[in-house]
Coordinates of C-alpha atoms and ligand atoms in Angstrom, one line a residue:
M1 CA 127.7 87.5 59.2
E2 CA 130.7 89.7 59.7
T3 CA 130.0 93.1 61.3
K4 CA 132.9 95.5 61.4
L5 CA 131.5 97.5 64.3
N6 CA 133.6 100.5 63.9
Q7 CA 133.6 100.7 60.1
D8 CA 130.9 101.6 57.7
S9 CA 133.4 102.4 55.0
P10 CA 133.8 101.5 51.4
K11 CA 136.8 99.4 52.4
D12 CA 134.6 96.5 53.4
G13 CA 131.2 97.8 52.4
K14 CA 129.6 96.7 55.6
N15 CA 127.4 98.8 57.8
L16 CA 126.9 99.0 61.5
S17 CA 124.5 96.2 62.6
A18 CA 121.3 97.2 64.3
S19 CA 122.6 95.7 67.5
A20 CA 126.0 97.6 67.3
P21 CA 126.8 99.5 70.4
S22 CA 126.7 103.3 70.4
G23 CA 129.9 105.3 69.7
S24 CA 130.8 105.8 73.4
D25 CA 130.0 102.2 74.3
L26 CA 132.2 101.0 71.4
F27 CA 135.0 103.4 72.5
Q28 CA 134.8 102.0 76.1
K29 CA 135.0 98.4 74.7
I30 CA 138.2 99.3 72.8
V31 CA 139.7 101.0 75.9
S32 CA 138.9 97.9 78.0
H33 CA 140.3 95.7 75.2
A34 CA 143.6 97.7 75.2
K35 CA 143.9 97.3 78.9
E36 CA 142.9 93.6 79.1
Y37 CA 145.2 92.4 76.3
G38 CA 148.4 94.2 77.2
F39 CA 148.3 97.2 74.9
V40 CA 147.9 100.1 77.4
F41 CA 147.8 100.4 81.2
Q42 CA 147.2 103.4 83.5
S43 CA 150.5 104.6 84.8
S44 CA 151.2 103.7 88.4
D45 CA 148.2 101.5 88.4
I46 CA 148.9 99.8 91.8
Y47 CA 148.9 103.3 93.3
D48 CA 145.5 104.0 91.8
G49 CA 147.0 105.6 88.7
L50 CA 148.3 109.0 87.7
Q51 CA 145.7 110.9 85.6
A52 CA 146.3 111.3 81.9
V53 CA 149.6 109.3 82.0
Y54 CA 149.8 105.8 80.5
D55 CA 152.2 102.9 80.0
Y56 CA 152.3 100.6 77.0
G57 CA 152.3 96.9 77.6
S58 CA 154.0 94.0 75.9
N59 CA 151.7 94.2 72.8
G60 CA 151.3 97.9 72.9
V61 CA 155.0 98.7 72.7
E62 CA 155.4 96.4 69.6
L63 CA 152.4 98.1 67.9
K64 CA 153.8 101.6 68.8
N65 CA 157.2 100.7 67.6
N66 CA 155.8 99.4 64.3
L67 CA 153.8 102.7 63.7
R68 CA 156.9 104.8 64.6
Y69 CA 159.0 102.8 62.2
L70 CA 156.5 103.3 59.3
W71 CA 156.5 107.0 59.9
W72 CA 160.2 107.2 60.1
Q73 CA 160.7 105.2 56.9
A74 CA 158.2 107.3 55.1
M75 CA 159.7 110.6 56.3
T76 CA 163.4 109.8 56.0
R77 CA 164.3 106.8 53.9
L78 CA 161.8 107.6 51.2
Q79 CA 162.8 111.2 50.9
D80 CA 166.2 112.3 49.5
N81 CA 165.9 115.7 51.2
I82 CA 164.8 114.8 54.8
V83 CA 167.1 113.6 57.6
G84 CA 166.5 112.7 61.2
I85 CA 167.7 113.9 64.5
D86 CA 167.1 113.1 68.2
A87 CA 167.3 116.2 70.3
A88 CA 167.2 116.3 74.1
I89 CA 163.9 116.9 76.1
F90 CA 165.5 119.6 78.2
M91 CA 166.5 122.8 76.3
H92 CA 167.9 126.2 77.3
P93 CA 164.9 127.9 79.0
T94 CA 165.2 131.0 76.7
V95 CA 164.2 128.7 73.8
W96 CA 160.6 128.7 75.2
K97 CA 160.6 132.5 75.7
A98 CA 161.8 132.9 72.1
S99 CA 159.2 130.4 70.7
G100 CA 156.4 132.2 72.4
H101 CA 155.4 129.2 74.6
V102 CA 156.2 131.0 77.9
D103 CA 153.8 133.8 77.0
S104 CA 151.3 132.3 74.7
F105 CA 151.0 128.5 75.2
N106 CA 147.8 128.8 77.1
D107 CA 144.3 127.3 77.3
P108 CA 141.3 129.4 78.3
M109 CA 140.0 127.8 81.5
I110 CA 136.9 128.4 83.5
D111 CA 135.9 127.0 87.0
N112 CA 132.5 126.1 88.3
K113 CA 132.2 127.7 91.7
D114 CA 129.9 125.0 93.1
S115 CA 131.6 121.8 91.9
K116 CA 135.1 123.4 92.0
K117 CA 135.7 121.6 88.7
R118 CA 137.8 123.3 86.0
Y119 CA 137.0 123.1 82.2
R120 CA 138.4 124.4 79.0
A121 CA 136.0 127.2 78.1
D122 CA 136.2 126.5 74.3
Q123 CA 135.5 122.8 74.8
I124 CA 132.4 123.2 76.9
I125 CA 131.1 125.5 74.2
E126 CA 131.9 123.0 71.5
E127 CA 130.0 120.4 73.6
K128 CA 127.0 122.7 73.5
I129 CA 127.3 123.2 69.8
R130 CA 127.2 119.4 69.4
E131 CA 124.2 119.2 71.6
Y132 CA 122.4 121.8 69.4
A133 CA 123.3 119.9 66.3
L134 CA 122.1 116.5 67.7
S135 CA 118.7 118.1 68.7
G136 CA 118.3 119.8 65.3
Q137 CA 118.5 123.4 66.7
K138 CA 120.2 124.7 63.6
D139 CA 120.0 128.5 64.3
A140 CA 121.4 128.1 67.9
E141 CA 124.2 125.8 66.5
K142 CA 125.2 128.3 63.8
S143 CA 125.1 131.4 66.1
L144 CA 127.1 129.7 68.9
Q145 CA 129.7 128.4 66.4
E146 CA 130.1 131.9 64.9
G147 CA 130.4 133.4 68.4
L148 CA 133.1 130.8 69.4
D149 CA 135.1 131.3 66.2
K150 CA 135.0 135.1 66.7
A151 CA 136.0 135.0 70.4
L152 CA 138.9 132.6 69.7
E153 CA 140.2 134.6 66.7
K154 CA 140.4 137.7 68.9
D155 CA 141.5 135.9 72.1
D156 CA 138.5 137.5 73.8
L157 CA 138.1 135.7 77.1
N158 CA 135.1 137.9 78.2
A159 CA 133.3 136.9 75.0
L160 CA 133.9 133.2 75.8
R161 CA 132.4 133.8 79.3
G162 CA 129.5 135.7 77.7
L163 CA 128.7 132.7 75.4
I164 CA 128.7 130.3 78.3
E165 CA 126.2 132.5 80.2
D166 CA 124.0 133.4 77.2
H167 CA 123.6 129.7 76.2
K168 CA 123.2 128.7 79.9
I169 CA 125.9 126.1 79.7
L170 CA 125.8 124.0 82.9
C171 CA 128.6 122.3 84.8
P172 CA 128.0 118.5 84.2
I173 CA 128.8 117.9 87.9
S174 CA 126.9 120.6 89.8
K175 CA 124.4 121.3 87.0
T176 CA 124.7 125.0 87.8
C177 CA 125.8 128.0 85.7
N178 CA 127.8 129.6 88.5
W179 CA 131.1 130.2 86.7
T180 CA 134.3 132.2 87.4
D181 CA 135.9 134.4 84.7
V182 CA 137.8 132.7 81.9
R183 CA 141.5 132.8 82.6
Q184 CA 144.5 131.7 80.6
F185 CA 146.5 128.7 82.0
N186 CA 150.0 127.9 80.7
L187 CA 150.5 124.2 79.7
M188 CA 154.2 123.8 80.2
F189 CA 155.7 121.7 83.1
S190 CA 158.8 123.2 84.7
T191 CA 161.4 121.8 86.9
Q192 CA 164.9 122.8 88.3
I193 CA 168.2 121.8 86.8
G194 CA 171.2 121.4 89.0
S195 CA 171.2 121.7 92.8
L196 CA 170.2 125.3 93.2
A197 CA 166.5 126.0 93.0
D198 CA 166.3 129.6 91.8
D199 CA 164.8 131.2 88.7
S200 CA 167.9 130.9 86.6
S201 CA 167.8 127.1 87.0
T202 CA 164.2 126.6 85.8
V203 CA 163.9 124.4 82.8
Y204 CA 160.8 123.2 80.9
L205 CA 159.8 119.8 79.7
R206 CA 159.4 120.4 76.0
P207 CA 155.7 120.9 75.0
E208 CA 156.6 120.1 71.4
T209 CA 159.7 118.4 69.8
A210 CA 159.8 121.0 67.0
Q211 CA 162.1 123.5 68.9
G212 CA 164.8 120.9 69.1
I213 CA 164.8 120.9 65.3
F214 CA 164.7 124.7 64.9
V215 CA 167.7 125.3 67.2
N216 CA 169.7 122.6 65.3
F217 CA 168.7 124.0 61.9
L218 CA 172.2 125.2 60.9
N219 CA 174.0 122.3 62.6
V220 CA 172.1 119.8 60.5
Q221 CA 172.1 121.9 57.3
K222 CA 175.9 122.2 57.4
T223 CA 176.8 118.7 58.6
A224 CA 174.3 116.8 56.4
R225 CA 175.0 119.3 53.5
M226 CA 171.3 119.9 52.9
K227 CA 170.0 122.3 50.3
V228 CA 166.7 124.2 50.7
P229 CA 164.1 122.8 50.4
F230 CA 164.9 120.2 52.9
G231 CA 163.4 118.7 56.1
I232 CA 164.5 117.5 59.5
A233 CA 162.4 114.7 61.2
Q234 CA 162.3 113.7 64.8
T235 CA 160.2 111.5 67.2
G236 CA 160.1 111.9 70.9
K237 CA 158.3 112.7 74.1
A238 CA 156.4 116.0 74.7
F239 CA 154.7 117.1 77.9
R240 CA 151.7 119.3 78.5
N241 CA 149.9 120.0 81.7
E242 CA 146.5 119.4 80.2
V243 CA 143.9 120.5 82.6
V244 CA 141.1 118.6 81.1
A245 CA 142.7 115.2 80.4
R246 CA 140.2 112.5 79.3
Q247 CA 139.3 110.1 76.6
F248 CA 142.1 107.6 77.4
I249 CA 145.3 108.2 75.4
M250 CA 143.7 111.0 73.3
R251 CA 144.8 113.7 75.6
M252 CA 147.7 112.9 77.8
R253 CA 150.2 114.8 79.9
E254 CA 153.1 112.9 78.6
F255 CA 152.9 111.8 75.0
E256 CA 155.0 111.2 71.9
Q257 CA 155.1 113.3 68.8
M258 CA 156.5 112.6 65.3
E259 CA 157.4 115.9 63.7
M260 CA 159.0 117.1 60.6
Q261 CA 160.1 120.7 59.8
F262 CA 160.5 121.4 56.1
F263 CA 162.6 124.4 55.3
V264 CA 161.6 126.3 52.1
R265 CA 162.3 129.5 50.2
P266 CA 160.2 132.4 51.4
G267 CA 157.3 132.9 49.1
T268 CA 157.0 129.1 48.3
Q269 CA 155.3 128.1 51.6
A270 CA 151.8 128.0 50.2
E271 CA 152.7 125.4 47.6
W272 CA 154.6 123.3 50.1
Y273 CA 151.8 123.5 52.6
E274 CA 149.4 122.0 50.0
Y275 CA 152.1 119.4 49.1
W276 CA 152.5 118.2 52.6
K277 CA 148.8 118.2 53.3
E278 CA 148.3 115.8 50.5
K279 CA 151.4 113.7 51.2
R280 CA 150.4 113.2 54.9
M281 CA 146.8 112.3 54.0
N282 CA 148.2 109.7 51.5
W283 CA 150.3 108.2 54.3
H284 CA 147.2 107.6 56.4
L285 CA 145.4 106.1 53.5
A286 CA 148.4 103.8 52.6
L287 CA 148.2 102.4 56.2
G288 CA 144.7 101.3 55.5
T289 CA 142.6 104.0 57.2
P290 CA 139.4 104.3 55.1
A291 CA 139.0 107.6 53.3
S292 CA 135.5 108.0 54.7
K293 CA 136.9 108.2 58.2
L294 CA 139.5 110.9 57.4
R295 CA 139.0 114.6 56.8
F296 CA 140.8 118.0 56.9
H297 CA 139.8 120.6 59.4
K298 CA 141.1 124.1 58.6
H299 CA 142.1 126.1 61.7
V300 CA 140.1 129.3 62.4
K301 CA 142.3 130.4 65.3
L302 CA 145.9 130.1 64.2
A303 CA 148.7 129.4 66.7
H304 CA 151.0 132.4 67.3
Y305 CA 153.5 131.1 64.7
A306 CA 151.3 130.1 61.8
D307 CA 149.9 131.7 58.6
A308 CA 147.9 128.6 57.7
A309 CA 147.1 125.3 59.5
A310 CA 144.9 122.3 59.1
D311 CA 144.3 119.1 61.0
I312 CA 143.9 115.6 59.7
E313 CA 141.0 114.3 61.7
F314 CA 139.9 110.7 62.1
E315 CA 136.4 109.6 63.0
F316 CA 136.8 107.8 66.3
P317 CA 133.7 106.1 67.7
I318 CA 133.2 109.3 69.8
G319 CA 133.4 111.6 66.8
F320 CA 136.0 113.2 64.5
K321 CA 139.2 114.2 66.5
E322 CA 142.5 115.6 65.5
V323 CA 145.3 113.2 64.8
E324 CA 147.8 115.3 62.9
G325 CA 148.5 118.9 62.2
I326 CA 150.1 120.5 59.1
H327 CA 151.2 124.0 59.9
S328 CA 152.7 126.7 57.8
R329 CA 154.9 128.2 60.5
T330 CA 156.4 131.0 58.4
D331 CA 159.9 132.2 59.5
F332 CA 158.7 132.9 63.0
D333 CA 160.7 130.4 65.0
L334 CA 164.0 130.9 63.2
K335 CA 163.7 134.7 63.4
Q336 CA 162.8 134.6 67.1
H337 CA 165.9 132.4 67.8
E338 CA 168.0 134.8 65.8
A339 CA 166.7 137.7 67.9
F340 CA 167.1 136.0 71.2
T341 CA 170.6 134.6 70.5
R342 CA 171.9 137.4 68.2
K343 CA 173.2 134.6 65.9
K344 CA 172.3 134.3 62.3
L345 CA 170.1 131.4 61.3
R346 CA 170.2 132.0 57.6
Y347 CA 170.7 129.9 54.5
Q348 CA 173.0 131.0 51.7
D349 CA 171.1 129.9 48.6
P350 CA 173.6 129.1 45.9
E351 CA 171.1 129.2 43.1
L352 CA 169.6 132.6 44.0
N353 CA 172.9 133.9 45.4
Q354 CA 170.9 135.2 48.4
S355 CA 170.9 134.7 52.1
Y356 CA 167.5 134.3 53.9
V357 CA 165.7 132.8 56.8
P358 CA 163.8 129.9 55.4
Y359 CA 160.0 129.5 55.9
V360 CA 158.8 126.3 57.5
I361 CA 156.1 123.8 56.8
E362 CA 155.6 121.4 59.8
T363 CA 153.9 118.0 59.9
S364 CA 153.1 117.0 63.5
I365 CA 151.4 113.7 64.4
G366 CA 150.8 112.3 67.9
L367 CA 152.0 108.7 68.0
D368 CA 149.6 107.9 70.8
R369 CA 146.6 109.2 68.8
L370 CA 147.7 107.3 65.8
F371 CA 147.9 104.2 68.1
L372 CA 144.3 104.8 69.2
L373 CA 143.2 105.3 65.6
T374 CA 144.8 102.0 64.7
L375 CA 143.1 100.1 67.5
C376 CA 139.7 101.7 66.6
N377 CA 140.2 100.7 63.0
A378 CA 141.2 97.2 63.8
Y379 CA 138.7 96.3 66.5
T380 CA 136.3 93.8 64.8
E381 CA 133.4 91.7 66.0
T382 CA 131.9 89.0 63.8
E383 CA 128.7 87.2 64.5
G384 CA 128.5 83.5 64.0
A385 CA 126.9 80.4 65.5
D386 CA 128.2 78.3 68.4
A387 CA 128.1 74.5 68.4
D388 CA 124.4 74.5 69.5
G389 CA 123.4 77.0 66.8
G390 CA 123.2 79.9 69.3
A391 CA 124.6 83.4 68.5
K392 CA 128.3 83.8 69.2
T393 CA 130.5 86.9 68.8
R394 CA 134.1 86.5 67.7
T395 CA 136.4 89.5 68.4
F396 CA 139.7 90.1 66.7
L397 CA 142.0 92.9 65.7
D398 CA 142.2 93.3 62.0
L399 CA 145.6 94.9 62.1
H400 CA 147.7 95.1 59.0
P401 CA 150.3 92.3 59.4
A402 CA 153.1 94.9 59.2
L403 CA 151.6 96.5 62.3
A404 CA 150.7 93.4 64.3
P405 CA 152.7 93.0 67.6
I406 CA 153.2 89.3 66.8
K407 CA 153.5 88.0 63.3
L408 CA 153.3 84.3 63.8
A409 CA 152.3 82.1 66.7
I410 CA 153.6 78.5 66.8
F411 CA 151.6 75.9 68.7
P412 CA 152.3 72.2 69.3
L413 CA 148.9 70.6 69.1
I414 CA 149.5 69.1 72.5
K415 CA 152.1 69.7 75.2
K416 CA 154.2 66.6 74.4
E417 CA 157.4 65.7 72.8
P418 CA 158.4 65.5 70.0
L419 CA 155.8 68.2 69.0
Q420 CA 157.4 70.7 71.5
E421 CA 160.8 70.1 70.1
L422 CA 159.7 70.7 66.5
G423 CA 157.7 73.8 67.5
M424 CA 160.7 75.3 69.3
K425 CA 162.9 74.4 66.3
I426 CA 160.6 76.5 64.0
F427 CA 160.6 79.3 66.6
D428 CA 164.4 79.4 66.8
D429 CA 164.6 79.3 63.0
L430 CA 162.2 82.2 62.4
K431 CA 162.9 84.5 65.4
F432 CA 165.7 86.4 63.6
D433 CA 163.3 87.4 60.8
F434 CA 160.2 88.7 62.6
K435 CA 158.4 88.5 66.0
V436 CA 157.4 84.9 66.7
F437 CA 155.5 83.6 69.7
Y438 CA 155.5 80.0 71.0
E439 CA 152.8 78.6 73.3
E440 CA 151.9 75.1 74.4
Q441 CA 149.3 75.7 77.1
A442 CA 145.5 75.3 76.8
A443 CA 143.3 73.9 74.1
I444 CA 144.2 74.9 70.5
G445 CA 140.9 76.9 70.1
K446 CA 141.7 79.0 73.1
R447 CA 145.2 79.7 71.8
Y448 CA 143.8 80.9 68.5
T449 CA 141.3 83.2 70.2
R450 CA 144.1 84.7 72.3
Q451 CA 146.1 85.6 69.2
D452 CA 143.0 86.9 67.4
L453 CA 142.4 89.3 70.3
I454 CA 145.9 90.9 69.8
G455 CA 145.8 90.8 66.0
T456 CA 148.3 88.0 65.2
P457 CA 147.8 87.4 61.5
F458 CA 149.1 83.8 61.4
C459 CA 149.1 80.8 63.7
A460 CA 151.0 77.6 62.8
T461 CA 150.0 74.3 64.5
V462 CA 152.5 71.4 64.8
D463 CA 150.8 68.0 64.9
F464 CA 152.0 64.4 64.7
E465 CA 151.7 64.5 60.9
S466 CA 154.2 67.3 60.9
L467 CA 156.8 64.9 62.0
E468 CA 156.1 62.9 58.8
D469 CA 155.3 65.5 56.1
Q470 CA 157.3 68.5 57.5
C471 CA 154.2 70.6 57.1
V472 CA 152.1 72.7 59.6
T473 CA 148.5 73.8 59.7
L474 CA 148.6 77.6 59.0
R475 CA 145.5 79.5 60.3
Y476 CA 144.6 82.9 58.9
R477 CA 143.3 85.4 61.5
N478 CA 140.6 87.2 59.5
T479 CA 139.1 84.3 57.7
T480 CA 140.0 81.5 60.2
E481 CA 140.8 79.5 57.0
Q482 CA 143.4 76.7 57.7
K483 CA 145.9 75.4 55.1
R484 CA 148.5 72.7 55.2
V485 CA 151.9 74.4 54.3
P486 CA 155.5 73.2 54.3
I487 CA 157.5 74.4 57.3
A488 CA 160.2 75.5 54.8
A489 CA 157.7 77.9 53.2
L490 CA 156.6 79.7 56.5
R491 CA 159.3 82.3 56.3
D492 CA 158.4 83.5 52.8
I493 CA 154.6 83.4 53.4
V494 CA 154.8 85.6 56.5
Q495 CA 157.5 87.9 55.2
K496 CA 155.5 88.7 52.1
E497 CA 152.5 89.8 54.2
I498 CA 154.4 91.8 56.8
S499 CA 156.4 93.8 54.2
V500 CA 156.3 97.5 54.8
S501 CA 157.5 98.2 51.3
D502 CA 154.0 97.5 49.9
I503 CA 152.6 100.2 52.3
L504 CA 155.4 102.7 51.5
K505 CA 155.0 102.3 47.8
K506 CA 151.5 103.5 48.0
I507 CA 152.4 106.9 49.5
Ligands
GAP1 N1 154.6 121.3 66.9 C1 153.3 121.6 66.6 C2 152.4 120.9 67.6 O1 152.8 120.5 68.7 P1 149.9 120.3 68.1 O2 148.7 120.4 67.2 O3 149.8 121.0 69.4 O4 151.1 120.9 67.3 C3 150.5 118.0 67.3 O5 150.3 118.8 68.4 C4 149.9 116.6 67.5 O6 150.3 116.1 68.8 C5 148.4 116.6 67.6 O7 147.8 116.5 66.3 C6 148.1 115.4 68.4 O8 148.1 114.2 67.7 C7 149.3 115.3 69.4 N2 149.0 115.8 70.7 C8 148.9 117.1 71.1 N3 148.6 117.2 72.4 C9 148.4 115.9 72.8 C10 148.0 115.4 74.1 N4 147.8 116.1 75.2 N5 148.0 114.0 74.2 C11 148.2 113.2 73.1 N6 148.5 113.7 71.9 C12 148.6 115.1 71.8

């Protein structure tokens, strides 16, 4: 019986089995899987690691590149009015003053005086709301949620502190309610540029990639001869000094964003906001994420630059979490850069014969969170019987072939010539078309299992018969079905399955 542990979706119509692990156990399994099979490692592991910083391994980098590629294709190649850029991480420090990040890019933090641990005040309140919900205390849940929404809307730090006291929220370490006041904590990392360490040489590691797009708005509009409405897309690293960094690659201090700023006529932003919300949701669905695991979450507390905002959330095994934000950023950023530089950032609209500062709709997705979503969606355990009739669990990653790190593994049945030579010949022939992997060590079953665990959709085994009939045994990952196919047909079979066009056409 196949049990897709993490999916109870209409996609496969299967429910969690009675023996399925709880959400956090399943999440831990996926985290361990990612580490064990070369997807993600803790940074500086041999020095006991650096908290909330991660490295991608040999399989992780391939999966990450594939996800980035699919986003890039959907946002640039498929759109006749969006172009890409690659801006630097360091920017003039005044950019961050103008954007509001120096003054407003803060999280409300609270310290427990006994454990000396620091927490995000809003997050420990949210935990309490969840606790009320799980224990069926509906009134307490509603009143705390309303209190939190109100306090966040007004940026009222004392009210946050009041809620923590009134609801007797305890520190999970010390189990006491002995809290400090709630204080704002800026999330930007700073460093010095050049050899002189004074205030004038302070630069920031960008906390979002978007500002590189805003400051290049006119450069791109003029050189690419873009007409409003048009967009600029970019992928790249962003840095935030997250105080509470946990849940693996969900909240990192160094992460990657894929952002697109769409410049529109003032007054049309509401329509475009709805357009991009739908478009981005369709992109997630086209990649195979079940609709039942995705939802929008409308922001109550808007960022300093937005007049509307919603998140696309995915149901991870530990609950619904934000993966992408769609923000109506008004003309805030461009106007601020005009004010701070005293340079005009206007568009001369030839149809209206008017000059204006465009409004902006932003789509912003975290590549690392998308990566985690993909792993959670793909992680599958099936129950079967071993040779003695006992229960046996088979684990594999049900990755779309377009996303799989390796597309085809080639195995000589035994480590002997001339099977090795024929195996290498197939490898050399196909390596120009897609990522192929050759292995001759270990029993064939073990080699299949290793590929299942990293999501390789196809394995081709070369045996002595292959020398005669020029065919291989092709094994399909999900079904484990095996078919005899001509070596000459391998390229087409694999290429058809890994095609990204089929995904992109669904958007
Ligand atoms: N330019 C708008 C912006 O940066 P955001 O909602 O702060 O908006 C966008 O971030 C996306 O970046 C989030 O939806 C999330 O996927 C990702 N992200 C934000 N902080 C992150 C962190 N500390 N670690 C990993 N991903 C993060």
